[in-house]
CSV table of C-alpha atoms in Angstrom, one decimal:
chain,number,residue,atom,x,y,z
A,413,MET,CA,-14.5,-19.1,29.0
A,414,GLY,CA,-15.4,-16.1,31.3
A,415,THR,CA,-12.5,-14.2,33.2
A,416,ASN,CA,-12.5,-12.6,36.4
A,417,GLY,CA,-9.3,-10.7,38.3
A,418,GLY,CA,-6.9,-12.0,36.1
A,419,THR,CA,-7.7,-15.9,36.0
A,420,VAL,CA,-9.5,-17.9,33.3
A,421,ALA,CA,-12.1,-20.7,33.9
A,422,ASP,CA,-11.0,-24.2,32.8
A,423,GLU,CA,-13.5,-26.7,31.8
A,424,HIS,CA,-14.1,-28.4,35.3
A,425,GLY,CA,-15.5,-25.3,36.5
A,426,GLY,CA,-11.8,-24.3,38.5
A,427,THR,CA,-9.5,-21.4,37.4
A,428,VAL,CA,-6.1,-20.9,35.7
A,429,LYS,CA,-4.4,-18.0,36.7
A,430,LEU,CA,-2.6,-16.1,34.2
A,431,THR,CA,0.7,-15.6,35.2
A,432,PRO,CA,3.1,-13.4,33.7
A,433,SER,CA,5.0,-16.5,31.9
A,434,ARG,CA,1.4,-17.6,30.3
A,435,ARG,CA,0.8,-14.0,29.2
A,436,VAL,CA,4.1,-14.0,27.3
A,437,TYR,CA,3.4,-17.2,25.8
A,438,GLY,CA,0.2,-15.9,24.9
A,439,LEU,CA,1.7,-13.0,23.1
A,440,GLY,CA,4.1,-15.0,21.5
A,441,ALA,CA,1.5,-16.8,19.6
A,442,VAL,CA,-0.2,-13.7,18.6
A,443,LEU,CA,3.3,-12.7,17.2
A,444,LEU,CA,4.0,-15.9,15.5
A,445,VAL,CA,0.2,-16.2,13.8
A,446,ALA,CA,0.5,-12.3,13.0
A,447,LEU,CA,3.9,-12.4,11.8
A,448,THR,CA,3.6,-15.3,9.5
A,449,ILE,CA,0.3,-14.0,8.1
A,450,CYS,CA,2.8,-10.7,7.3
A,451,SER,CA,5.1,-12.6,5.5
A,452,ARG,CA,3.1,-13.9,2.8
A,453,LYS,CA,3.1,-10.1,1.5
A,454,LEU,CA,6.7,-9.5,2.0
A,455,SER,CA,7.2,-8.3,-1.5
A,456,SER,CA,4.1,-6.1,-1.2
A,457,PRO,CA,4.7,-4.1,1.8
A,458,GLY,CA,2.2,-1.5,1.1
A,459,GLU,CA,-0.6,-3.6,1.3
A,460,SER,CA,-3.2,-3.6,4.0
A,461,SER,CA,-2.2,-7.4,4.3
A,462,PHE,CA,1.0,-6.9,4.8
A,463,ILE,CA,0.6,-3.6,7.6
A,464,ILE,CA,-2.3,-4.6,9.3
A,465,PRO,CA,-0.8,-8.2,10.8
A,466,LEU,CA,2.5,-6.4,11.1
A,467,ALA,CA,0.6,-3.4,13.0
A,468,VAL,CA,-1.1,-6.5,15.1
A,469,ALA,CA,2.4,-7.9,16.1
A,470,GLY,CA,3.6,-4.5,17.1
A,471,ILE,CA,0.7,-4.0,19.9
A,472,ALA,CA,1.6,-7.7,21.1
A,473,TYR,CA,5.0,-6.6,21.5
A,474,LEU,CA,4.3,-3.5,23.3
A,475,LEU,CA,2.1,-5.8,25.7
A,476,ALA,CA,5.0,-7.9,25.7
A,477,ILE,CA,7.5,-5.4,26.9
A,478,ARG,CA,5.1,-4.1,29.6
A,479,GLU,CA,5.0,-7.8,30.9
A,480,PHE,CA,9.1,-7.1,30.6
A,481,PHE,CA,9.0,-4.2,33.0
A,482,SER,CA,6.2,-5.5,35.4
A,483,THR,CA,8.0,-8.5,36.0
A,484,PRO,CA,11.7,-8.8,37.6
A,485,SER,CA,12.8,-12.3,36.1
A,486,PHE,CA,11.4,-15.0,34.1
A,487,PRO,CA,12.1,-18.6,34.1
A,488,GLN,CA,14.8,-19.7,31.8
A,489,ARG,CA,11.9,-22.1,29.6
A,490,VAL,CA,10.4,-19.0,29.0
A,491,ILE,CA,13.2,-17.3,27.1
A,492,VAL,CA,13.8,-20.5,25.7
A,493,VAL,CA,10.1,-20.7,24.1
A,494,GLY,CA,10.4,-17.3,23.0
A,495,LEU,CA,13.6,-17.3,21.1
A,496,VAL,CA,12.3,-20.8,19.4
A,497,LEU,CA,9.0,-18.7,18.5
A,498,ALA,CA,11.4,-15.9,17.1
A,499,ALA,CA,13.1,-18.5,15.0
A,500,LEU,CA,9.8,-19.8,13.8
A,501,TRP,CA,8.1,-16.3,12.8
A,502,HIS,CA,11.6,-15.6,10.7
A,503,LEU,CA,11.6,-18.6,8.6
A,504,PRO,CA,8.8,-17.7,6.4
A,505,PHE,CA,10.5,-14.6,6.0
A,506,LEU,CA,13.6,-16.1,5.0
A,507,LEU,CA,12.0,-17.9,2.6
A,508,MET,CA,9.9,-15.6,0.9
A,509,PRO,CA,11.3,-13.4,-1.9
A,510,PRO,CA,11.7,-9.6,-1.4
A,511,GLY,CA,10.2,-7.0,-3.3
A,512,SER,CA,11.6,-6.2,-7.0
A,513,ASP,CA,13.3,-3.4,-5.9
A,514,ASP,CA,14.4,-4.0,-2.4
A,515,ASP,CA,18.2,-2.8,-1.3
A,516,ILE,CA,19.3,-6.1,-1.2
A,517,HIS,CA,19.6,-6.3,-5.2
A,518,ARG,CA,22.1,-3.9,-5.1
A,519,TYR,CA,24.3,-5.6,-2.2
A,520,VAL,CA,24.1,-8.2,-5.0
A,521,TRP,CA,25.4,-6.0,-7.8
A,522,ASP,CA,27.6,-4.4,-5.7
A,523,GLY,CA,29.5,-7.8,-4.5
A,524,ARG,CA,29.3,-9.0,-8.1
A,525,VAL,CA,30.9,-6.0,-9.6
A,526,GLN,CA,33.8,-5.8,-7.1
A,527,ARG,CA,34.4,-10.0,-8.1
A,528,LEU,CA,34.7,-8.8,-11.9
A,529,GLY,CA,37.1,-6.0,-11.0
A,530,TYR,CA,34.7,-2.9,-11.2
A,531,ASN,CA,34.5,-0.4,-8.3
A,532,PRO,CA,31.1,0.1,-6.9
A,533,TYR,CA,31.5,3.9,-5.9
A,534,ILE,CA,32.3,4.3,-9.7
A,535,VAL,CA,30.3,2.3,-11.9
A,536,VAL,CA,26.5,3.2,-12.5
A,537,PRO,CA,24.1,0.4,-13.0
A,538,SER,CA,21.7,1.6,-15.5
A,539,ASP,CA,25.2,2.4,-17.6
A,540,PRO,CA,24.3,0.7,-21.2
A,541,ALA,CA,27.8,-0.4,-21.7
A,542,LEU,CA,27.5,-2.5,-18.3
A,543,ALA,CA,24.2,-4.2,-19.4
A,544,MET,CA,26.0,-7.7,-19.8
A,545,LEU,CA,27.3,-7.3,-16.1
A,546,HIS,CA,23.3,-7.7,-14.8
A,547,THR,CA,21.5,-11.0,-13.6
A,548,PRO,CA,17.8,-11.6,-13.5
A,549,GLU,CA,18.4,-10.6,-9.7
A,550,THR,CA,20.2,-7.3,-10.2
A,551,ARG,CA,18.3,-5.6,-13.3
A,552,THR,CA,15.3,-4.2,-11.0
A,553,LEU,CA,17.5,-2.9,-8.2
A,554,ASN,CA,16.7,0.6,-6.9
A,555,ASN,CA,17.9,3.9,-8.0
A,556,PRO,CA,19.8,2.4,-11.2
A,557,ASP,CA,21.3,6.2,-12.0
A,558,VAL,CA,23.6,6.5,-9.3
A,559,PRO,CA,26.8,4.4,-7.8
A,560,SER,CA,26.4,2.5,-4.6
A,561,PRO,CA,26.6,4.8,-1.2
A,562,TYR,CA,27.5,1.6,1.3
A,563,PRO,CA,30.9,2.2,3.2
A,564,ALA,CA,33.7,0.0,2.5
A,565,GLY,CA,32.9,-2.4,5.2
A,566,ALA,CA,29.6,-2.8,3.9
A,567,GLN,CA,30.9,-3.6,0.4
A,568,LEU,CA,33.7,-6.0,1.4
A,569,PHE,CA,31.1,-8.1,3.2
A,570,PHE,CA,28.7,-8.1,0.0
A,571,ARG,CA,31.9,-9.1,-1.7
A,572,ALA,CA,32.4,-12.1,0.7
A,573,VAL,CA,28.9,-13.3,0.7
A,574,THR,CA,28.6,-13.4,-2.9
A,575,ALA,CA,32.1,-15.0,-3.4
A,576,ILE,CA,30.2,-17.7,-1.5
A,577,HIS,CA,27.1,-18.0,-3.5
A,578,GLU,CA,26.0,-15.0,-5.6
A,579,SER,CA,22.3,-14.6,-4.8
A,580,ILE,CA,19.7,-12.8,-2.6
A,581,PHE,CA,19.1,-16.0,-0.7
A,582,ALA,CA,22.6,-16.3,0.4
A,583,LEU,CA,22.6,-12.7,1.5
A,584,LYS,CA,19.6,-13.1,3.5
A,585,VAL,CA,20.8,-16.3,5.0
A,586,ALA,CA,24.2,-14.2,6.0
A,587,PHE,CA,21.8,-11.7,7.4
A,588,VAL,CA,19.9,-14.3,9.7
A,589,VAL,CA,23.5,-15.5,11.1
A,590,CYS,CA,24.0,-12.2,11.9
A,591,ASP,CA,20.7,-12.1,13.9
A,592,LEU,CA,21.5,-15.2,15.5
A,593,ALA,CA,25.0,-14.1,16.4
A,594,ILE,CA,23.1,-10.7,18.2
A,595,VAL,CA,20.9,-13.0,20.6
A,596,LEU,CA,24.1,-14.7,21.7
A,597,VAL,CA,26.2,-11.7,22.3
A,598,LEU,CA,23.0,-9.9,23.7
A,599,LEU,CA,22.5,-12.9,26.1
A,600,ASP,CA,26.3,-12.3,27.0
A,601,VAL,CA,25.9,-8.5,27.7
A,602,LEU,CA,22.6,-9.1,29.8
A,603,HIS,CA,24.4,-11.7,32.1
A,604,SER,CA,27.9,-9.7,32.4
A,605,SER,CA,26.0,-6.5,33.2
A,606,ARG,CA,23.6,-8.5,35.6
A,607,GLN,CA,20.6,-7.8,33.7
A,608,ALA,CA,17.4,-10.2,33.2
A,609,ALA,CA,17.8,-12.4,30.3
A,610,HIS,CA,14.4,-11.9,28.9
A,611,TRP,CA,15.1,-8.7,27.7
A,612,VAL,CA,16.6,-10.6,25.0
A,613,LEU,CA,13.6,-11.1,23.7
A,614,ALA,CA,12.5,-7.1,23.7
A,615,TYR,CA,14.9,-7.3,20.9
A,616,ALA,CA,14.0,-10.9,19.1
A,617,TRP,CA,10.4,-10.3,19.0
A,618,ASN,CA,10.3,-6.5,17.6
A,619,PRO,CA,8.1,-7.1,14.4
A,620,LEU,CA,10.6,-4.9,12.6
A,621,LEU,CA,13.7,-7.1,13.0
A,622,ALA,CA,11.5,-10.1,11.1
A,623,ALA,CA,10.4,-7.6,8.4
A,624,GLY,CA,13.7,-6.4,7.9
A,625,ALA,CA,15.3,-9.7,8.0
A,626,GLY,CA,12.9,-10.7,4.9
A,627,SER,CA,13.9,-7.9,3.1
A,628,GLY,CA,17.6,-8.1,3.7
A,629,HIS,CA,19.4,-5.3,5.3
A,630,ILE,CA,23.0,-4.4,5.9
A,631,ASP,CA,22.1,-2.7,8.9
A,632,ILE,CA,21.8,-6.0,11.1
A,633,VAL,CA,25.7,-6.7,10.3
A,634,GLY,CA,26.5,-3.3,11.7
A,635,VAL,CA,24.1,-3.9,14.5
A,636,LEU,CA,26.0,-7.1,15.4
A,637,LEU,CA,29.3,-5.3,15.3
A,638,LEU,CA,28.3,-2.4,17.3
A,639,LEU,CA,26.9,-5.0,20.2
A,640,VAL,CA,30.0,-6.8,20.0
A,641,SER,CA,31.9,-3.3,20.8
A,642,VAL,CA,29.6,-3.0,23.8
A,643,ALA,CA,29.9,-6.7,25.0
A,644,ALA,CA,33.8,-6.1,25.1
A,645,LEU,CA,33.6,-2.7,26.9
A,646,VAL,CA,31.5,-4.5,29.4
A,647,ARG,CA,34.1,-6.8,29.7
A,648,ARG,CA,37.0,-4.1,29.5
A,649,TRP,CA,38.3,-5.6,26.5
A,650,ARG,CA,39.4,-2.0,24.9
A,651,ALA,CA,41.2,-3.0,21.5
A,652,VAL,CA,38.4,-5.1,20.7
A,653,ALA,CA,35.5,-2.5,21.8
A,654,ALA,CA,37.7,0.1,19.5
A,655,LEU,CA,37.9,-2.3,16.7
A,656,ALA,CA,34.6,-3.8,16.4
A,657,PHE,CA,33.1,0.2,16.7
A,658,GLY,CA,35.4,1.0,13.5
A,659,LEU,CA,33.8,-1.8,11.7
A,660,ALA,CA,30.4,-1.0,12.6
A,661,VAL,CA,30.8,2.6,11.4
A,662,ALA,CA,32.5,1.4,8.3
A,663,VAL,CA,29.3,-0.9,7.6
A,664,LYS,CA,26.8,2.2,8.2
A,665,LEU,CA,27.8,5.4,9.3
A,666,LEU,CA,25.1,6.2,12.1
A,667,PRO,CA,26.9,4.7,15.0
A,668,ILE,CA,29.6,7.4,14.3
A,669,VAL,CA,27.5,9.7,17.1
A,670,LEU,CA,28.2,7.3,20.0
A,671,LEU,CA,32.2,8.1,19.4
A,672,PRO,CA,32.1,10.2,22.8
A,673,LEU,CA,31.0,7.1,24.6
A,674,TYR,CA,34.2,5.5,24.3
A,675,TRP,CA,36.2,8.8,25.3
A,676,ARG,CA,38.2,7.4,28.2
A,677,ARG,CA,36.9,3.9,28.0
A,678,VAL,CA,39.4,3.2,25.1
A,679,ARG,CA,43.1,3.8,24.9
A,680,ILE,CA,44.5,6.2,21.9
A,681,ARG,CA,46.3,3.3,20.8
A,682,ASP,CA,43.2,1.0,20.3
A,683,ALA,CA,41.2,4.2,18.8
A,684,ALA,CA,44.6,4.5,16.6
A,685,LEU,CA,44.2,0.5,15.6
A,686,ALA,CA,40.6,1.0,14.6
A,687,ALA,CA,41.1,4.1,12.2
A,688,ALA,CA,43.8,2.3,11.0
A,689,VAL,CA,41.6,-0.7,10.2
A,690,VAL,CA,39.0,1.0,8.7
A,691,ALA,CA,41.2,3.1,6.5
A,692,LEU,CA,42.8,-0.1,5.2
A,693,LEU,CA,39.1,-1.2,4.0
A,694,TYR,CA,39.2,1.6,1.8
A,695,VAL,CA,42.4,1.1,0.1
A,696,PRO,CA,40.8,-1.3,-2.9
A,697,PHE,CA,38.3,1.1,-3.5
A,698,LEU,CA,40.4,4.3,-4.0
A,699,ASN,CA,40.3,6.2,-7.1
A,700,HIS,CA,43.3,8.1,-8.0
A,701,GLY,CA,44.0,8.3,-4.4
A,702,ARG,CA,40.9,9.9,-3.4
A,703,VAL,CA,38.6,8.2,-0.6
A,704,PRO,CA,35.2,7.3,-2.3
A,705,ILE,CA,32.0,8.3,-1.1
A,706,GLY,CA,29.8,6.8,-4.4
A,707,SER,CA,26.4,8.5,-4.3
A,708,LEU,CA,26.5,9.7,-0.4
A,709,GLY,CA,26.2,13.2,-1.7
A,710,THR,CA,23.5,12.4,-3.9
A,711,TYR,CA,21.9,10.9,-1.0
A,712,VAL,CA,22.0,13.9,1.2
A,713,GLU,CA,20.9,16.3,-1.8
A,714,ARG,CA,17.9,14.2,-2.9
A,715,PHE,CA,16.6,11.2,-0.9
A,716,ARG,CA,13.8,12.1,1.5
A,717,PHE,CA,11.7,9.8,3.5
A,718,ASN,CA,9.8,10.0,7.0
A,719,ASP,CA,11.7,13.4,7.8
A,720,PRO,CA,9.7,16.0,9.6
A,721,VAL,CA,12.3,17.6,11.4
A,722,PHE,CA,14.8,17.8,8.5
A,723,ALA,CA,12.1,19.0,6.2
A,724,THR,CA,11.5,21.8,8.5
A,725,LEU,CA,15.0,23.0,9.1
A,726,GLU,CA,15.8,22.6,5.3
A,727,ARG,CA,13.5,25.3,4.6
A,728,VAL,CA,16.1,27.6,6.0
A,729,ALA,CA,19.4,25.7,5.3
A,730,ALA,CA,21.1,23.9,2.9
A,731,PRO,CA,20.8,19.9,3.1
A,732,GLN,CA,24.4,19.5,4.0
A,733,LEU,CA,24.4,21.6,6.9
A,734,VAL,CA,21.4,20.2,8.2
A,735,VAL,CA,22.7,16.9,7.8
A,736,GLY,CA,25.7,18.1,9.9
A,737,LEU,CA,23.3,19.3,12.5
A,738,ALA,CA,21.6,15.5,12.8
A,739,VAL,CA,25.0,14.4,13.7
A,740,LEU,CA,25.9,17.2,16.0
A,741,VAL,CA,22.8,16.5,17.6
A,742,GLY,CA,23.8,12.9,18.2
A,743,PHE,CA,27.0,13.9,19.1
A,744,VAL,CA,25.8,16.2,21.9
A,745,THR,CA,23.8,13.8,23.1
A,746,ALA,CA,26.1,11.0,23.6
A,747,ILE,CA,28.6,13.8,25.4
A,748,TRP,CA,25.7,14.5,27.7
A,749,LEU,CA,25.1,11.2,28.6
A,750,ARG,CA,29.0,10.1,28.8
A,751,SER,CA,29.2,12.9,31.2
A,752,LYS,CA,26.1,11.8,33.3
A,753,ALA,CA,27.1,8.5,34.0
A,754,GLN,CA,30.3,7.1,34.4
A,755,ALA,CA,29.1,3.2,34.6
A,756,TRP,CA,28.3,1.5,31.2
A,757,SER,CA,24.4,2.0,30.4
A,758,SER,CA,22.5,0.5,27.4
A,759,ASP,CA,20.3,3.6,27.1
A,760,ALA,CA,23.3,5.7,26.5
A,761,PHE,CA,23.8,3.7,23.2
A,762,ALA,CA,20.1,4.0,22.1
A,763,TRP,CA,19.5,7.8,22.8
A,764,PRO,CA,22.3,9.1,20.4
A,765,MET,CA,21.3,7.2,17.5
A,766,ALA,CA,17.4,7.8,18.1
A,767,ALA,CA,18.3,11.7,18.2
A,768,SER,CA,20.5,12.0,15.1
A,769,LEU,CA,17.8,9.8,13.1
A,770,LEU,CA,15.0,11.6,14.5
A,771,CYS,CA,16.7,14.7,12.3
A,772,ALA,CA,18.1,12.8,9.4
A,773,PRO,CA,16.8,13.1,6.0
A,774,VAL,CA,15.8,9.3,5.6
A,775,VAL,CA,14.3,7.4,8.3
A,776,TYR,CA,13.2,4.1,6.8
A,777,PRO,CA,11.8,1.7,9.5
A,778,TRP,CA,14.6,-1.0,9.3
A,779,TYR,CA,17.1,1.9,10.6
A,780,LEU,CA,15.3,1.6,14.1
A,781,LEU,CA,17.2,-2.1,14.1
A,782,TRP,CA,20.2,-0.1,15.1
A,783,LEU,CA,18.3,0.9,18.4
A,784,LEU,CA,16.8,-2.5,19.4
A,785,PRO,CA,19.8,-4.3,21.4
A,786,PHE,CA,19.5,-1.0,23.8
A,787,VAL,CA,16.3,-0.6,24.6
A,788,ARG,CA,15.3,-2.2,28.0
A,789,SER,CA,14.7,0.5,30.1
A,790,GLY,CA,12.0,3.1,31.3
A,791,SER,CA,13.7,6.0,30.1
A,792,THR,CA,14.0,4.2,26.2
A,793,LEU,CA,9.9,3.7,26.2
A,794,PRO,CA,9.3,6.4,23.5
A,795,ILE,CA,12.1,4.7,21.3
A,796,ILE,CA,10.3,1.3,22.0
A,797,VAL,CA,6.7,2.9,20.8
A,798,TRP,CA,8.8,4.5,17.7
A,799,THR,CA,9.7,1.0,16.6
A,800,VAL,CA,5.9,0.2,16.4
A,801,SER,CA,4.3,3.6,15.6
A,802,ILE,CA,7.0,3.8,12.4
A,803,ILE,CA,5.0,0.5,10.9
A,804,PRO,CA,2.4,2.7,8.9
A,805,THR,CA,5.3,4.2,7.0
A,806,TYR,CA,5.1,1.2,5.0
A,807,TYR,CA,1.5,2.7,3.5
A,808,VAL,CA,4.2,4.4,1.2
A,809,TRP,CA,4.8,1.4,-0.7
A,810,HIS,CA,1.2,0.9,-1.7
A,811,LEU,CA,1.0,4.6,-2.8
A,812,ARG,CA,3.9,4.3,-5.0
A,813,THR,CA,1.9,1.5,-7.0
A,814,LEU,CA,-0.9,4.0,-7.8
A,815,GLY,CA,1.6,6.4,-9.1
A,816,ARG,CA,1.5,9.0,-6.0
A,817,PRO,CA,4.6,10.8,-4.9
A,818,TRP,CA,7.3,8.8,-2.5
A,819,LEU,CA,5.9,11.0,0.7
A,820,VAL,CA,5.0,9.9,4.0
A,821,PRO,CA,1.2,11.3,4.2
A,822,GLY,CA,0.5,13.8,7.3
A,823,TRP,CA,-1.6,11.4,9.0
A,824,VAL,CA,1.1,8.8,9.3
A,825,MET,CA,3.4,11.3,10.6
A,826,MET,CA,1.4,12.5,13.0
A,827,LEU,CA,0.6,9.1,14.4
A,828,GLU,CA,4.2,7.9,14.3
A,829,TYR,CA,5.8,10.6,16.0
A,830,GLY,CA,2.6,11.5,17.9
A,831,SER,CA,3.0,8.5,19.7
A,832,VAL,CA,6.5,8.9,20.6
A,833,ALA,CA,5.9,12.3,21.8
A,834,VAL,CA,2.8,10.9,24.0
A,835,ALA,CA,5.3,8.3,25.4
A,836,ALA,CA,7.9,11.0,26.2
A,837,ALA,CA,5.3,13.1,27.8
A,838,ILE,CA,4.2,10.2,30.1
A,839,ILE,CA,7.5,9.6,31.5
A,840,ALA,CA,8.4,13.3,32.0
A,841,LEU,CA,5.1,13.3,33.9
A,842,ARG,CA,5.9,10.6,36.1
A,843,ARG,CA,9.3,11.6,36.6
A,844,ILE,CA,8.0,15.4,37.7
A,845,THR,CA,4.9,13.8,40.0
A,846,ARG,CA,7.0,11.0,41.6
A,847,PRO,CA,9.3,13.0,44.0
A,848,ALA,CA,6.5,15.2,44.7
A,849,ALA,CA,4.1,12.0,45.9
A,850,LEU,CA,7.5,11.2,48.1
A,851,GLN,CA,7.9,14.3,49.1
A,852,CYS,CA,4.3,14.1,50.6
A,853,SER,CA,4.5,10.8,51.9
A,854,ALA,CA,7.6,12.0,53.9
A,855,ASP,CA,5.6,15.0,55.3
A,856,GLN,CA,3.1,12.5,56.7
A,857,VAL,CA,5.7,10.2,58.2
A,858,GLU,CA,7.1,13.4,60.1
């Protein structure tokens, strides 16, 4: 077969035009093959047989994003086929077992001990006195020397799912259900805000989503709640927006930096209702009247991964202060975006969390799942690139099997953050040169 100017020769000597729809179909096929191969090594994410197909899927994803930007709209059948393809490559990730010490083992433990009458913020999994509480699925949980760090909303989710069926698979199914719900809510948001429906594929096709769903991470529950809050804001359901936002924060603390975006978009009584509900979530876990934080303090003190900004600042300041600065950066970004545009914007929800993560002590690949529903404009291109350039950090899992330290190599960080910096520089350069080009055209007309 030969190509010429975007056409492909067929068997009769004619040509078949490579339309945007056909290119998207082709990229979807590449994603399906690459991610299916990748899923077979889900329990060994550091191996080349996992990272290489995941990276191939990432490149195909970026090419698909290019098509989404260059084409105003796609036929509905493209969106339907795209979502079907996403379901197909999610299936093997669902069926494959996660790594022996992935976070999902901790989720099963937290749900189990709650139902047995213990407080997950107090009990330590490695305590010999609690050995009889373990099951084969919880004995290999990571960091067994510390209690749980997850907020109350996440804890109650673990308890609810394990009450139905106490297993890793049950939690993975619950996360897939949340993923499906995100797609449906995102379609509603796109329709309500009069945006092209094909942008749902910018979420559904991201390779991190498939990998994250396979390992099982609570982040997807928080993403769903945050998106429900955004959908409610679009429809001016202010009480629902405030409540869903509060629950999202109760699952994981990251979206707290978005609080300024709700200023004057929800009423004081709505915010009070949300705060009251979140406070009630913590009542079952109170320890002598104190609000529990579990191992959150230990997390700030000890846990580090993929943190170039945090590592630099930590040399001159205490880790607690640097974490506070990371939160402040997110808040300031949200305040600036809120003052810049009164109308609702998806960018405004992506950038504060991205800015905060950039300064965080830990930046695992699945943390970027929080950003995926909100990346559908040119200004978020650096974030889109980040969701792909972060893939090489999985190499650290391989280094750990060789007895190496839990550190991201410098060349991996350079590739990851260098790619983001290049994307940001290109966008900035285009914004600088475009007004100059427009002014030159106007001078010529005069």
